[in-house]
Coordinates of C-alpha atoms in Angstrom, one line a residue:
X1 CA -52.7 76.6 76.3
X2 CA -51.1 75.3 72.9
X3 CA -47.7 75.4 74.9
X4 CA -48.7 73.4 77.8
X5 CA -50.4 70.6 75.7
X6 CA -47.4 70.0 73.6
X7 CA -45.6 70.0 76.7
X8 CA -47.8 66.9 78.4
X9 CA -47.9 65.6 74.8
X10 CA -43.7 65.8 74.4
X11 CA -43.9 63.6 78.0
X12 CA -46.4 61.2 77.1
X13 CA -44.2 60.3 74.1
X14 CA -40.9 59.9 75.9
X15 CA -42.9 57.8 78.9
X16 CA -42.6 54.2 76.5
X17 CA -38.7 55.3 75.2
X18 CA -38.4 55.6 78.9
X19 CA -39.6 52.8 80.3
X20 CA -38.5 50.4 77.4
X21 CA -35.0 51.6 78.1
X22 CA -34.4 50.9 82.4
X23 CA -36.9 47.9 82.0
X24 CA -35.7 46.0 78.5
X25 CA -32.4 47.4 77.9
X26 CA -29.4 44.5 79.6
X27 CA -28.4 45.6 83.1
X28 CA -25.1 45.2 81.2
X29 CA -25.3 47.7 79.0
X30 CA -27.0 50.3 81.3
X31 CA -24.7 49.6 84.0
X32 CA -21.9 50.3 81.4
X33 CA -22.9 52.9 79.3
X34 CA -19.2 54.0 77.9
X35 CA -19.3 50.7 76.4
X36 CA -21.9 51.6 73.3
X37 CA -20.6 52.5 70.5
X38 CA -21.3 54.6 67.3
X39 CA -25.0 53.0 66.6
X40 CA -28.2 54.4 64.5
X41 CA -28.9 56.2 68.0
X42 CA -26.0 58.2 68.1
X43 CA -26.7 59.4 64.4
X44 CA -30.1 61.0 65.4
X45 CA -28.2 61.8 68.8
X46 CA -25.6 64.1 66.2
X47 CA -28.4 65.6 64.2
X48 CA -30.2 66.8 67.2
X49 CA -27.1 67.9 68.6
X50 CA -26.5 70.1 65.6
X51 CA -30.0 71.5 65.7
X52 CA -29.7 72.3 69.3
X53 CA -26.3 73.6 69.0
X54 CA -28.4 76.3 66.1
X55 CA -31.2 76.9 68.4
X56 CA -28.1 78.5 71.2
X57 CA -27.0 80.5 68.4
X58 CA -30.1 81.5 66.8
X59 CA -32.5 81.9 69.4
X60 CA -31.5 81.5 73.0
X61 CA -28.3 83.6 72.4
X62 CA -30.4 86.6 71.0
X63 CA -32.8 85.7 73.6
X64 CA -30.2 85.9 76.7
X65 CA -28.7 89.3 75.3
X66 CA -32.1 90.9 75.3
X67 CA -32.5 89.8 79.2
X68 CA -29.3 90.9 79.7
X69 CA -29.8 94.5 78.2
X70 CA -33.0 95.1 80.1
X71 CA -32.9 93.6 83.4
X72 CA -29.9 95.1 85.7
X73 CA -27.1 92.5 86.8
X74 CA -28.6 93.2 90.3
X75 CA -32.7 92.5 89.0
X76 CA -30.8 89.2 87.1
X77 CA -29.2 88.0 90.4
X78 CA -32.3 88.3 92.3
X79 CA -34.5 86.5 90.0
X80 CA -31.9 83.6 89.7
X81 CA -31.7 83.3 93.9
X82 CA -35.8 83.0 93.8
X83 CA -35.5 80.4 91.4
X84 CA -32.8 78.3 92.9
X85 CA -34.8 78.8 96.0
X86 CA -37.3 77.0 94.3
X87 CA -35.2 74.2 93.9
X88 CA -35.7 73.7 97.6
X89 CA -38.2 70.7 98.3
X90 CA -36.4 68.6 95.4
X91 CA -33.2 68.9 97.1
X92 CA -35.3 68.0 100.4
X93 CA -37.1 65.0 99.1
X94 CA -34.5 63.4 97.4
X95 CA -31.9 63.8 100.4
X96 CA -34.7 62.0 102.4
X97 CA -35.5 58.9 99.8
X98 CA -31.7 58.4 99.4
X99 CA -31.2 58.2 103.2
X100 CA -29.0 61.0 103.3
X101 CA -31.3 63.3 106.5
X102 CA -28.5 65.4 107.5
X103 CA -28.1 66.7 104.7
X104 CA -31.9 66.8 104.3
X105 CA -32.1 69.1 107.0
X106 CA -29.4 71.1 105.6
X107 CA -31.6 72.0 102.7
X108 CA -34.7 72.4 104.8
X109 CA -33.0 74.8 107.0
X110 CA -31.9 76.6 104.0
X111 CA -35.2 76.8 102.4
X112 CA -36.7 77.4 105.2
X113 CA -34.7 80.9 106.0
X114 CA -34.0 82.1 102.4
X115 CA -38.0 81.8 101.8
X116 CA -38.7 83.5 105.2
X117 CA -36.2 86.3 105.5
X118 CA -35.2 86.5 101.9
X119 CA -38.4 87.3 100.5
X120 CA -39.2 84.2 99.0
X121 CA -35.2 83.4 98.3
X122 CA -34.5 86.7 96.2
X123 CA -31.5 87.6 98.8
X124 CA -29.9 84.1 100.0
X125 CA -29.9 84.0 103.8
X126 CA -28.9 80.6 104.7
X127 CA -25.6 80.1 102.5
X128 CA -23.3 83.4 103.2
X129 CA -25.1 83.9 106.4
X130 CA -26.3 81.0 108.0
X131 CA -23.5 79.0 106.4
X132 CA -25.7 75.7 105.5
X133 CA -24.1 74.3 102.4
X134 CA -25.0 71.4 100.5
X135 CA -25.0 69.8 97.1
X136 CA -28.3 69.7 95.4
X137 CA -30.2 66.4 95.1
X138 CA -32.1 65.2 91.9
X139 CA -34.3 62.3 91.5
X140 CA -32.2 61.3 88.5
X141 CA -29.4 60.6 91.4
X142 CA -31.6 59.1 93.6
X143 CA -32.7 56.3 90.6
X144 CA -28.7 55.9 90.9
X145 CA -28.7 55.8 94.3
X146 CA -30.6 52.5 93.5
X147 CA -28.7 51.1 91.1
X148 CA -30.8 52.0 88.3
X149 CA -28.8 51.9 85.2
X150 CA -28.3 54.8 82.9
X151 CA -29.2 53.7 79.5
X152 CA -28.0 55.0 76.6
X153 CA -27.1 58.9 75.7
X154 CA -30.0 60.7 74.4
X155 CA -29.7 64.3 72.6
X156 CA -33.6 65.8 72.7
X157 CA -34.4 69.1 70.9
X158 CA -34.5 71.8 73.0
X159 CA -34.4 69.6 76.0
X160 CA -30.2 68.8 75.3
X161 CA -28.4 66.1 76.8
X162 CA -29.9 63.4 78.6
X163 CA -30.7 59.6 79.2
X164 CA -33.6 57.6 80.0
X165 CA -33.2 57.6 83.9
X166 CA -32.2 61.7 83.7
X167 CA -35.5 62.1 82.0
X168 CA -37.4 60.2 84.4
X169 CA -35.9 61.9 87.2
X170 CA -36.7 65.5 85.7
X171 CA -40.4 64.0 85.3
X172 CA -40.0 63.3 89.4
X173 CA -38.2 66.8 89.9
X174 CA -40.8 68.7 88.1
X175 CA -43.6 67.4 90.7
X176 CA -41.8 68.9 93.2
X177 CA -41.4 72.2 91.5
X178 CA -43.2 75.0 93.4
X179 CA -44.5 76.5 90.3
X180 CA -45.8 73.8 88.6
X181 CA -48.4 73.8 91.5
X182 CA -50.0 77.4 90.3
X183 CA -53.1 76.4 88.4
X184 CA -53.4 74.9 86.3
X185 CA -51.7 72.8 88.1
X186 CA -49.1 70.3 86.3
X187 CA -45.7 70.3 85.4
X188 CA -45.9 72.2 81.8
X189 CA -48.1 74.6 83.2
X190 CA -47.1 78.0 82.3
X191 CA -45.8 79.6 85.2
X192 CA -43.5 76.4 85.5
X193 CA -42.0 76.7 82.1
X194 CA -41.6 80.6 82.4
X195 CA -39.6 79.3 85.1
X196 CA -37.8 77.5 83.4
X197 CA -37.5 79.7 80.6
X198 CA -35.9 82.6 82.8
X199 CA -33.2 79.7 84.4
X200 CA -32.1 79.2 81.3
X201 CA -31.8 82.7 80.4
X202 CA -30.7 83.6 83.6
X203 CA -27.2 81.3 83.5
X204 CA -26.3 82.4 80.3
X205 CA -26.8 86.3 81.2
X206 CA -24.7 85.5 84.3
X207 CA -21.7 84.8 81.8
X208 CA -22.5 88.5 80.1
X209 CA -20.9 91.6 80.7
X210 CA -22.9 94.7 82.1
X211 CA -25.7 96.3 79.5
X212 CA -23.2 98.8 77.7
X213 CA -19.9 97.1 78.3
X214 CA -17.1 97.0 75.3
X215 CA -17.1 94.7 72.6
X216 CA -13.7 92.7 74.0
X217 CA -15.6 92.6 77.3
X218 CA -17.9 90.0 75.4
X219 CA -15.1 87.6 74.0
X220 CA -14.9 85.3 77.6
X221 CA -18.5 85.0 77.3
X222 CA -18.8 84.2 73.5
X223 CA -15.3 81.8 74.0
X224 CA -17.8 79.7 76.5
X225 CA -20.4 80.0 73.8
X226 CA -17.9 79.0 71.1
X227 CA -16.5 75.9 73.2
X228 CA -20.0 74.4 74.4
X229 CA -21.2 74.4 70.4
X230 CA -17.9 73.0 68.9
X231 CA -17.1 70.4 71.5
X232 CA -17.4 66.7 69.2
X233 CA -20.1 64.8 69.7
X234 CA -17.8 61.5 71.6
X235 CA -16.6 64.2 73.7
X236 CA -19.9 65.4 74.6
X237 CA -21.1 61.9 75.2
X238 CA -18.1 60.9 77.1
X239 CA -18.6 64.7 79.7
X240 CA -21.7 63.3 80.4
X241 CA -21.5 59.8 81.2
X242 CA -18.6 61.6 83.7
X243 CA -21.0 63.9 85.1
X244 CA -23.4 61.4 86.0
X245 CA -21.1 58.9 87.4
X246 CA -19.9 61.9 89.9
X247 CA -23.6 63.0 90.6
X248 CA -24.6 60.3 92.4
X249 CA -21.0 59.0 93.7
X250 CA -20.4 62.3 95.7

C-alpha cells in the first residue's frame, strides 16, 4: 500500500512540471530541443544521472544477477514474452489514434494469437510463426505524431531519461497496461509495478550468461554495463533527443 501511494503521489507531482512544460514552454524551444544549452536544469539533470547511474550498480545490478541465478534462461524468456505480450493494446491504440490501422491490425492479430495459443504470450505465436511484424507504438509518439513539442531533457530518479511529453505518454501507456487493471485498479497498483519490476530485470538478465558460466563469460555483459554508466552526460542528452526524433519519424 505505502508503494502504490508514493507511486500516485510521484505522478501527481510531475502532472504541473508536465503540463507547464508542452503548454508554457516556446513552441521554439520544444520544437528544437538540441538547441538548450548547459542551464540550472541540466545540473539537477547530472546529479540525478549520477544517482541513477549508482542505483544500476548498487541495486538493480545485484538485483538482475539474483534473477538471473534463479530463474532458468528458458523460465526468463518466457516471462519476458508474457510481458511484451502485454504491451499489446498500447501498441493497438496508439497505431489507431495516429491513423496508422494497418499496422493496427498487425498488432491486434499478434495479440490476438500470442494471447490465445501462447498461453497468454509466454511462447510468441504471431512473430516466428504467423510472421506479423511491427514496430511498437507509444503514446509518447503519438503526442509527436501531433506535433507536440518535446521539451526539455529530464533525468528522474529511478524513472531515467525522459521529457515532459515521454512522461505524459507513459502516464497514457500505463492506462492501457493489462495489469494495472487487477484491483486495485490504477496504474501503480502492485501487480503493475511488479510488472514492471521484472521488465526491467528481465532485459538486463537477457545480457547475462547462463547461472554457472565463467567469470570472462561476464565481461560482454559488464562492458554494456560499464558503457551505459560512463557515457557523458551531452552524449546522453544528445542519444536521446536522436531516439525520439526516430520514434515517431519511422
Amino acid at each position: 500500500m505505502t508503494m502504490q501511494f508514493l507511486v500516485h503521489m510521484r505522478l501527481v507531482l510531475l502532472l504541473p512540471l508536465v503540463t507547464f512544460v508542452l503548454f508554457v514552454t516556446p513552441a521554439q524551444a520544444r520544437l528544437e530541443p538540441e538547441a538548450v544549452r548547459l542551464t540550472p536544469l541540466d545540473r539537477v539533470n547530472e546529479q540525478n544521472m549520477q544517482f541513477n547511474d549508482w542505483l544500476i550498480v548498487s541495486v538493480f545490478d545485484p538485483a538482475a544477477r539474483s534473477y538471473n541465478w534463479t530463474v532458468p534462461k528458458w523460465g526468463q524468456r518466457r516471462v519476458s514474452s508474457i510481458l511484451r505480450n502485454l504491451m499489446g493494446p498500447r501498441d493497438i491504440v496508439n497505431s489507431l489514434l495516429q491513423g496508422k490501422l494497418h499496422r493496427a491490425s498487425v498488432h491486434f492479430a499478434r495479440f490476438a494469437a500470442d494471447t490465445v495459443f501462447g498461453l497468454g504470450g509466454a511462447f510468441e505465436i504471431g512473430v516466428p510463426v504467423l510472421k506479423l511484424r511491427a514496430p511498437p507504438e507509444t503514446f509518447n509518439e503519438t503526442l509527436g505524431s501531433y506535433r507536440v513539442g518535446t521539451g526539455p531533457f529530464l533525468i528522474i530518479p529511478m524513472i531515467g531519461e525522459t521529457s515532459p511529453r515521454a512522461l505524459t505518454g507513459s502516464l497514457g501507456d500505463a492506462l492501457l497496461y493489462p495489469l494495472g487493471w487487477l484491483p486495485p485498479a490504477g496504474p501503480g497498483n502492485t501487480a503493475s509495478m511488479g510488472g514492471r519490476m521484472f521488465e526491467g530485470m528481465g532485459s538486463m538478465s537477457a545480457r547475462m550468461p547462463p547461472r554457472g558460466s565463467p567469470s570472462e563469460a561476464w565481461i560482454p555483459y559488464e562492458n554494456v554495463r560499464d558503457a551505459l554508466i560512463s557515457t557523458p552526460y551531452d552524449e546522453r542528452k544528445r542519444l536521446y533527443f536522436e531516439n525520439e526524433r526516430w520514434d515517431v519519424e519511422r
